[in-house]
CSV table of C-alpha atoms in Angstrom, one decimal:
chain,number,residue,atom,x,y,z
M,1,MET,CA,-13.2,-14.3,1.9
M,2,HIS,CA,-10.7,-11.5,1.2
M,3,PHE,CA,-10.0,-11.0,-2.4
M,4,VAL,CA,-7.2,-9.1,-3.7
M,5,THR,CA,-4.3,-8.5,-5.9
M,6,GLY,CA,-1.2,-11.1,-5.7
M,7,GLY,CA,1.3,-8.5,-6.5
M,8,PHE,CA,1.8,-8.0,-3.0
M,9,SER,CA,1.1,-4.2,-2.8
M,10,GLY,CA,-0.1,-2.3,0.1
M,11,ALA,CA,-3.8,-3.6,-0.6
M,12,THR,CA,-2.4,-7.3,-0.3
M,13,GLN,CA,-0.7,-6.6,3.1
M,14,VAL,CA,-3.9,-5.1,4.6
M,15,ALA,CA,-5.9,-8.1,3.3
M,16,ILE,CA,-3.1,-10.3,4.9
M,17,ASP,CA,-3.4,-8.4,8.2
M,18,LEU,CA,-6.9,-8.8,8.3
M,19,VAL,CA,-7.0,-12.7,7.5
M,20,ALA,CA,-4.3,-13.1,10.1
M,21,ALA,CA,-6.4,-11.2,12.7
M,22,ALA,CA,-9.3,-13.6,12.1
M,23,ALA,CA,-7.1,-16.6,13.2
M,24,ASP,CA,-7.4,-15.1,16.5
M,25,SER,CA,-10.9,-14.1,16.6
M,26,PRO,CA,-13.7,-16.4,18.2
M,27,GLN,CA,-16.0,-14.8,15.4
M,28,ILE,CA,-14.6,-14.6,12.3
M,29,GLU,CA,-12.9,-17.3,10.1
M,30,ALA,CA,-11.2,-15.9,6.7
M,31,VAL,CA,-9.4,-17.1,3.9
M,32,LEU,CA,-7.2,-15.2,1.5
M,33,VAL,CA,-7.5,-15.3,-2.1
M,34,LEU,CA,-4.9,-13.9,-4.4
M,35,ARG,CA,-5.4,-12.8,-8.1
M,36,ARG,CA,-2.1,-14.3,-9.8
M,37,LYS,CA,0.1,-11.7,-11.3
M,38,LYS,CA,3.5,-12.0,-13.1
M,39,THR,CA,5.2,-10.6,-9.8
M,40,THR,CA,3.3,-13.3,-7.5
M,41,ASP,CA,6.2,-14.9,-5.7
M,42,PRO,CA,5.5,-18.4,-4.9
M,43,ALA,CA,7.7,-18.4,-1.8
M,44,ARG,CA,6.1,-15.3,-0.3
M,45,VAL,CA,2.8,-17.2,-1.0
M,46,GLN,CA,4.3,-20.3,1.0
M,47,THR,CA,5.4,-18.2,3.8
M,48,LEU,CA,1.8,-17.2,4.4
M,49,ARG,CA,0.8,-20.6,4.4
M,50,ASP,CA,3.3,-21.7,6.8
M,51,ARG,CA,2.0,-18.9,9.1
M,52,GLY,CA,-1.3,-20.8,9.3
M,53,LEU,CA,-3.2,-18.7,6.8
M,54,GLU,CA,-5.7,-20.4,4.3
M,55,VAL,CA,-4.3,-18.9,1.0
M,56,GLU,CA,-5.9,-19.6,-2.4
M,57,LEU,CA,-4.7,-18.4,-6.0
M,58,VAL,CA,-6.8,-17.9,-9.1
M,59,PRO,CA,-5.7,-16.9,-12.5
M,60,GLY,CA,-5.3,-13.2,-13.2
M,61,TRP,CA,-4.7,-13.1,-17.0
M,62,PHE,CA,-8.3,-12.5,-18.4
M,63,HIS,CA,-11.0,-11.1,-15.9
M,64,TRP,CA,-13.8,-13.2,-16.9
M,65,LEU,CA,-11.3,-16.4,-16.4
M,66,THR,CA,-10.7,-14.9,-12.7
M,67,ILE,CA,-14.3,-14.4,-12.0
M,68,TRP,CA,-15.2,-18.1,-13.1
M,69,ALA,CA,-12.2,-19.4,-10.9
M,70,LEU,CA,-13.3,-17.2,-7.8
M,71,ALA,CA,-16.9,-18.2,-8.2
M,72,ARG,CA,-15.8,-21.7,-8.0
M,73,LEU,CA,-14.0,-20.9,-4.8
M,74,CYS,CA,-16.9,-19.3,-3.2
M,75,ARG,CA,-19.2,-22.3,-3.9
M,76,ARG,CA,-16.5,-24.4,-2.1
M,77,TRP,CA,-15.8,-22.2,0.9
M,78,ARG,CA,-19.3,-20.5,1.1
M,79,PRO,CA,-18.5,-17.5,2.7
M,80,ASP,CA,-20.8,-15.1,4.4
M,81,VAL,CA,-19.1,-12.0,3.0
M,82,MET,CA,-16.8,-11.3,0.2
M,83,VAL,CA,-14.4,-8.5,0.9
M,84,ALA,CA,-13.0,-7.2,-2.3
M,85,HIS,CA,-10.0,-5.2,-2.3
M,86,GLY,CA,-8.6,-2.7,-4.5
M,87,PHE,CA,-9.2,-1.9,-8.4
M,88,PRO,CA,-10.3,-3.9,-10.5
M,89,GLU,CA,-10.4,-6.7,-8.0
M,90,HIS,CA,-13.5,-5.0,-6.2
M,91,LEU,CA,-15.4,-5.3,-9.5
M,92,ILE,CA,-14.1,-9.1,-10.1
M,93,GLY,CA,-14.6,-10.2,-6.7
M,94,ARG,CA,-18.3,-8.9,-6.4
M,95,TRP,CA,-19.3,-10.2,-9.8
M,96,ALA,CA,-18.1,-13.6,-8.6
M,97,ALA,CA,-19.7,-13.2,-5.2
M,98,ARG,CA,-22.9,-12.7,-6.9
M,99,ALA,CA,-22.5,-15.3,-9.5
M,100,ALA,CA,-22.2,-17.7,-6.5
M,101,TRP,CA,-24.9,-16.5,-4.1
M,102,VAL,CA,-22.6,-14.8,-1.5
M,103,PRO,CA,-25.1,-13.1,0.9
M,104,LEU,CA,-23.0,-9.9,1.3
M,105,GLN,CA,-20.1,-8.0,-0.3
M,106,VAL,CA,-17.7,-5.4,1.1
M,107,GLN,CA,-15.6,-3.2,-1.4
M,108,VAL,CA,-12.3,-1.8,0.1
M,109,GLU,CA,-10.7,0.9,-2.0
M,110,HIS,CA,-7.3,1.5,-1.4
M,111,ASN,CA,-6.3,4.5,-3.7
M,112,SER,CA,-7.6,7.9,-4.4
M,113,ARG,CA,-7.2,7.7,-8.2
M,114,GLU,CA,-7.9,4.6,-10.4
M,115,ARG,CA,-8.4,4.2,-14.0
M,116,TYR,CA,-12.1,3.9,-14.5
M,117,SER,CA,-13.4,3.7,-18.0
M,118,PRO,CA,-17.1,4.6,-18.5
M,119,PHE,CA,-18.0,1.3,-18.3
M,120,LYS,CA,-16.0,0.1,-15.2
M,121,LEU,CA,-17.5,3.2,-13.7
M,122,TRP,CA,-20.9,1.9,-14.5
M,123,GLN,CA,-20.2,-1.3,-13.1
M,124,ALA,CA,-18.9,0.3,-9.8
M,125,ARG,CA,-22.0,2.3,-9.3
M,126,TRP,CA,-24.3,-0.7,-10.1
M,127,LEU,CA,-22.6,-2.9,-7.6
M,128,ALA,CA,-22.4,-0.1,-4.9
M,129,ARG,CA,-25.8,-0.2,-4.6
M,130,ARG,CA,-25.9,-3.9,-3.8
M,131,THR,CA,-22.9,-3.6,-1.6
M,132,ALA,CA,-23.2,-3.7,2.2
M,133,ARG,CA,-20.4,-1.4,3.0
M,134,ILE,CA,-17.8,0.5,1.0
M,135,VAL,CA,-14.5,1.2,2.7
M,136,GLY,CA,-12.0,3.9,1.9
M,137,VAL,CA,-8.7,3.3,3.8
M,138,SER,CA,-8.2,6.9,4.4
M,139,GLU,CA,-10.5,10.0,4.8
M,140,GLY,CA,-9.4,11.1,1.5
M,141,VAL,CA,-10.2,7.9,-0.3
M,142,ARG,CA,-13.6,7.9,1.2
M,143,GLU,CA,-14.0,11.5,-0.2
M,144,SER,CA,-13.0,10.3,-3.9
M,145,LEU,CA,-15.4,7.3,-3.5
M,146,LEU,CA,-18.2,10.0,-2.9
M,147,GLU,CA,-17.1,11.8,-5.9
M,148,LEU,CA,-17.3,8.9,-8.0
M,149,GLY,CA,-21.0,8.7,-7.0
M,150,MET,CA,-20.9,5.8,-4.2
M,151,PRO,CA,-23.7,6.0,-1.6
M,152,ALA,CA,-22.8,8.1,1.4
M,153,GLU,CA,-24.8,6.0,3.8
M,154,ARG,CA,-22.7,2.8,3.0
M,155,THR,CA,-19.3,4.7,2.4
M,156,VAL,CA,-17.0,4.8,5.4
M,157,ALA,CA,-13.3,5.4,6.3
M,158,ILE,CA,-11.0,2.8,8.0
M,159,PRO,CA,-7.6,4.2,7.9
M,160,ASN,CA,-4.8,1.4,7.6
M,161,GLY,CA,-2.6,0.5,10.3
M,162,ILE,CA,0.7,-1.2,10.6
M,163,ASP,CA,2.2,-3.9,13.0
M,164,LEU,CA,4.1,-1.5,15.4
M,165,SER,CA,5.6,-4.4,17.4
M,166,ARG,CA,7.8,-4.7,14.3
M,167,PHE,CA,9.7,-1.4,14.9
M,168,ALA,CA,9.9,-1.9,18.8
M,169,GLY,CA,13.6,-1.4,18.6
M,170,ALA,CA,13.5,1.9,16.9
M,171,GLU,CA,13.9,3.9,20.1
M,172,LYS,CA,17.3,2.0,20.8
M,173,ARG,CA,18.6,3.2,17.4
M,174,LEU,CA,19.6,7.0,17.9
M,175,TYR,CA,19.0,9.0,14.9
M,176,GLU,CA,22.8,10.5,15.0
M,177,GLU,CA,24.1,6.8,15.3
M,178,ARG,CA,22.3,5.6,11.7
M,179,ALA,CA,23.6,5.9,8.4
M,180,PRO,CA,23.0,9.2,6.6
M,181,GLY,CA,21.3,7.2,3.7
M,182,ILE,CA,17.9,7.3,2.0
M,183,VAL,CA,15.1,4.8,1.7
M,184,MET,CA,12.3,4.4,-0.6
M,185,SER,CA,10.2,1.1,-0.3
M,186,ALA,CA,7.9,0.9,-3.1
M,187,ARG,CA,7.0,-1.5,-5.7
M,188,PHE,CA,8.1,0.0,-9.0
M,189,ALA,CA,4.6,1.0,-10.7
M,190,ARG,CA,3.2,3.6,-12.6
M,191,GLN,CA,1.7,5.1,-9.4
M,192,LYS,CA,5.1,5.3,-7.8
M,193,ASP,CA,7.8,8.1,-8.8
M,194,GLN,CA,11.5,6.5,-8.2
M,195,ILE,CA,12.3,8.6,-11.2
M,196,THR,CA,11.9,11.8,-9.5
M,197,LEU,CA,13.9,10.8,-6.6
M,198,ILE,CA,16.9,9.6,-8.8
M,199,HIS,CA,16.9,13.1,-10.4
M,200,ALA,CA,17.1,14.7,-6.9
M,201,LEU,CA,19.8,12.3,-6.0
M,202,ALA,CA,21.8,13.7,-9.2
M,203,LEU,CA,21.1,17.5,-8.0
M,204,LEU,CA,22.6,16.5,-4.6
M,205,LYS,CA,25.5,14.9,-6.1
M,206,LYS,CA,26.4,18.3,-8.0
M,207,ARG,CA,26.2,20.0,-4.7
M,208,GLY,CA,28.8,17.6,-3.0
M,209,LEU,CA,26.2,15.5,-1.2
M,210,VAL,CA,26.4,11.8,-2.1
M,211,PRO,CA,24.0,9.7,0.1
M,212,LYS,CA,23.5,6.1,-0.5
M,213,LEU,CA,19.8,5.6,-1.6
M,214,HIS,CA,18.0,2.0,-1.2
M,215,LEU,CA,15.2,1.3,-3.5
M,216,ALA,CA,13.3,-1.6,-1.9
M,217,GLY,CA,10.6,-3.2,-3.9
M,218,ALA,CA,9.5,-5.4,-6.7
M,219,GLY,CA,7.1,-4.5,-9.1
M,220,LYS,CA,7.2,-4.2,-13.2
M,221,ALA,CA,10.4,-5.1,-14.7
M,222,SER,CA,10.1,-2.5,-17.3
M,223,LEU,CA,9.9,0.4,-15.0
M,224,ARG,CA,12.7,-1.0,-12.8
M,225,ALA,CA,14.8,-1.4,-15.9
M,226,ARG,CA,14.1,2.3,-16.8
M,227,ALA,CA,15.2,3.6,-13.4
M,228,GLU,CA,18.2,1.3,-13.5
M,229,THR,CA,19.1,3.0,-16.9
M,230,LEU,CA,18.5,6.4,-15.5
M,231,VAL,CA,20.9,5.7,-12.6
M,232,ARG,CA,23.7,4.7,-15.1
M,233,ASP,CA,23.0,7.7,-17.4
M,234,LEU,CA,23.4,10.2,-14.2
M,235,GLY,CA,26.5,8.2,-12.9
M,236,LEU,CA,25.0,7.3,-9.7
M,237,GLY,CA,25.8,3.6,-9.8
M,238,GLN,CA,27.7,3.7,-7.0
M,239,GLN,CA,25.1,5.4,-4.7
M,240,VAL,CA,21.9,3.3,-5.7
M,241,TRP,CA,21.2,0.1,-4.5
M,242,PHE,CA,18.3,-1.9,-6.2
M,243,MET,CA,17.0,-4.2,-3.7
M,244,GLY,CA,14.0,-6.0,-4.8
M,245,HIS,CA,11.7,-7.6,-2.2
M,246,HIS,CA,13.5,-6.9,1.2
M,247,ALA,CA,12.4,-9.3,3.7
M,248,GLU,CA,13.7,-7.3,6.5
M,249,LEU,CA,12.4,-4.0,5.8
M,250,PRO,CA,12.0,-2.8,9.4
M,251,GLU,CA,15.8,-3.6,9.9
M,252,LEU,CA,16.6,-1.5,6.8
M,253,LEU,CA,14.4,1.5,8.1
M,254,MET,CA,15.7,1.4,11.4
M,255,SER,CA,19.4,1.6,10.1
M,256,GLN,CA,19.0,4.7,8.0
M,257,GLN,CA,18.3,8.2,8.8
M,258,ILE,CA,15.9,9.4,5.8
M,259,PHE,CA,13.0,8.0,3.8
M,260,VAL,CA,11.1,9.1,0.7
M,261,LEU,CA,8.0,8.5,-0.9
M,262,ALA,CA,7.9,9.8,-4.0
M,263,THR,CA,4.6,9.3,-5.8
M,264,HIS,CA,1.9,10.3,-7.8
M,265,TRP,CA,-1.3,9.4,-5.7
M,266,GLU,CA,-1.9,7.1,-2.9
M,267,GLY,CA,-4.7,5.6,-0.8
M,268,MET,CA,-3.1,5.4,2.7
M,269,PRO,CA,0.6,4.7,2.4
M,270,LEU,CA,1.8,1.8,4.6
M,271,ALA,CA,5.3,2.4,3.4
M,272,LEU,CA,5.5,5.8,4.9
M,273,VAL,CA,3.7,4.8,8.1
M,274,GLU,CA,6.4,2.1,8.4
M,275,ALA,CA,9.2,4.8,8.0
M,276,MET,CA,7.6,6.9,10.7
M,277,ALA,CA,7.2,3.9,13.1
M,278,ALA,CA,10.9,3.2,12.5
M,279,GLY,CA,12.0,6.8,13.6
M,280,CYS,CA,13.2,8.1,10.0
M,281,ALA,CA,13.1,11.8,9.0
M,282,CYS,CA,10.2,11.4,6.3
M,283,VAL,CA,9.7,13.2,3.1
M,284,ALA,CA,6.7,12.7,0.6
M,285,SER,CA,5.0,13.9,-2.2
M,286,GLU,CA,1.9,16.3,-1.6
M,287,VAL,CA,-0.6,14.4,-3.4
M,288,PRO,CA,-3.9,12.8,-2.8
M,289,GLY,CA,-3.7,10.1,-0.2
M,290,VAL,CA,-0.7,11.4,1.7
M,291,GLU,CA,-2.4,14.6,3.3
M,292,GLY,CA,-3.0,13.5,6.7
M,293,VAL,CA,-0.6,10.8,7.4
M,294,PHE,CA,1.5,13.1,9.5
M,295,VAL,CA,1.3,16.9,10.3
M,296,PRO,CA,3.5,18.6,7.8
M,297,GLY,CA,6.5,20.6,9.1
M,298,ARG,CA,6.3,18.9,12.2
M,299,SER,CA,6.5,14.8,11.9
M,300,GLY,CA,7.2,14.9,8.2
M,301,LEU,CA,7.9,17.1,5.3
M,302,LEU,CA,5.6,17.2,1.8
M,303,VAL,CA,7.1,18.1,-1.5
M,304,PRO,CA,5.3,19.1,-4.8
M,305,GLU,CA,4.9,16.1,-7.0
M,306,ARG,CA,7.4,15.5,-9.9
M,307,ASP,CA,9.7,18.2,-8.6
M,308,PRO,CA,13.3,17.2,-8.1
M,309,GLN,CA,14.8,20.5,-7.3
M,310,ALA,CA,12.3,20.9,-4.3
M,311,LEU,CA,13.0,17.3,-3.3
M,312,ALA,CA,16.8,17.8,-3.4
M,313,ASP,CA,16.2,21.0,-1.3
M,314,VAL,CA,14.4,19.4,1.3
M,315,LEU,CA,16.9,16.3,1.4
M,316,GLU,CA,19.9,18.8,1.7
M,317,ARG,CA,18.6,20.4,4.8
M,318,LEU,CA,17.9,17.0,6.4
M,319,LEU,CA,21.4,15.8,5.5
M,320,LEU,CA,23.3,19.3,6.7
M,321,GLU,CA,20.8,19.9,9.8
M,322,PRO,CA,20.8,16.4,11.6
M,323,GLY,CA,19.3,18.0,14.7
M,324,TYR,CA,16.4,19.1,12.6
M,325,ALA,CA,16.1,16.2,10.9
M,326,ALA,CA,16.3,14.0,14.3
M,327,GLY,CA,13.3,16.2,15.7
M,328,LEU,CA,11.2,15.2,12.6
M,329,ALA,CA,11.9,11.7,13.1
M,330,SER,CA,11.0,11.6,16.7
M,331,GLU,CA,7.6,13.3,16.0
M,332,ALA,CA,7.0,11.0,13.1
M,333,ARG,CA,7.4,7.9,15.5
M,334,LEU,CA,5.2,9.4,18.1
M,335,HIS,CA,2.6,10.2,15.6
M,336,ALA,CA,2.7,6.6,14.2
M,337,MET,CA,2.3,5.0,17.7
M,338,ARG,CA,-0.7,7.1,18.4
M,339,HIS,CA,-2.7,7.1,14.9
M,340,HIS,CA,-1.5,4.1,12.8
M,341,ASP,CA,-1.9,0.9,15.2
M,342,ARG,CA,-3.0,-2.1,13.2
M,343,GLN,CA,-5.0,-3.1,16.0
M,344,LEU,CA,-7.2,-0.4,15.7
M,345,MET,CA,-7.9,-0.9,12.1
M,346,MET,CA,-8.6,-4.5,12.8
M,347,ARG,CA,-11.0,-4.0,15.4
M,348,ARG,CA,-12.9,-1.4,13.3
M,349,TYR,CA,-13.1,-4.0,10.3
M,350,GLU,CA,-14.1,-6.6,12.8
M,351,GLN,CA,-16.9,-4.3,14.1
M,352,LEU,CA,-17.9,-3.7,10.5
M,353,LEU,CA,-18.0,-7.0,9.4
M,354,LEU,CA,-20.2,-8.3,12.6
M,355,SER,CA,-22.7,-5.4,12.2
M,356,ILE,CA,-23.6,-6.5,8.5
């Protein structure tokens, strides 16, 4: 049983991928349980069911109610292993599993920075001593888990991967033939930093550069409203498109030249890996979780966090030097193909589950 947020974040996508992989495995059966959020889209849930995945939803308003509902599902499904993804779901999932006498629990941490209160940190450490494996989705996340006091002998790293076949057409989409636009695919959340990117776009406009910016992703309505207000105040309404959830993200990425991930922290950013596989010239904030995804200066560029000036300078170079940008994009795609294959990730999870 994979338990994860129903907010359709990167953690949700990893859980979906693992449940889908189990459908082709002769050794593992899997069910996906989503913790219902305001942003849980019923149409997306139905799409998963139409793919043949077993999907359940539990209420997400109060932790105690979620634990009760999830424990009931555990008693019905009787899983051998509860795989609880992300914070606070890894606490909720493991408490529910223990209440329902699920034999084994696995924690998967998807971020290098979470809001642990002293009580929640105590819970995490107590549960860790009774958890079969603790997985960080990158080496950086594994190191952050160790810093929190998780047991080193049971804490491992399994880097996230993506379905590279979705970007098979990228090689035919020559960089110089793409639109000189910018994409950022990320939900509106406290973790993400669309605001800095919008300020950088305003600086570019003062320099006579007016690329289109595609902001793809749903998320918290209040944060999106803040970004929309800033766009209006800066006079960027003709440049910025708020796209919401975009079902054809590979096509969008392969149609544009540049991808930006402006963020405050990450675990293992799937959106960035997808942009690399799509053959975009990639720029990302230099924050925990991003380092190691590409080789800085060769297959992508890093800029300081919350620095619109630095971001604008890098984007200006990419827009004015398309040959340089095309070289970065080509190296990014090669790096993604070699290091971020979803099949490798799924094999490692299967090996881990069978080993316990």
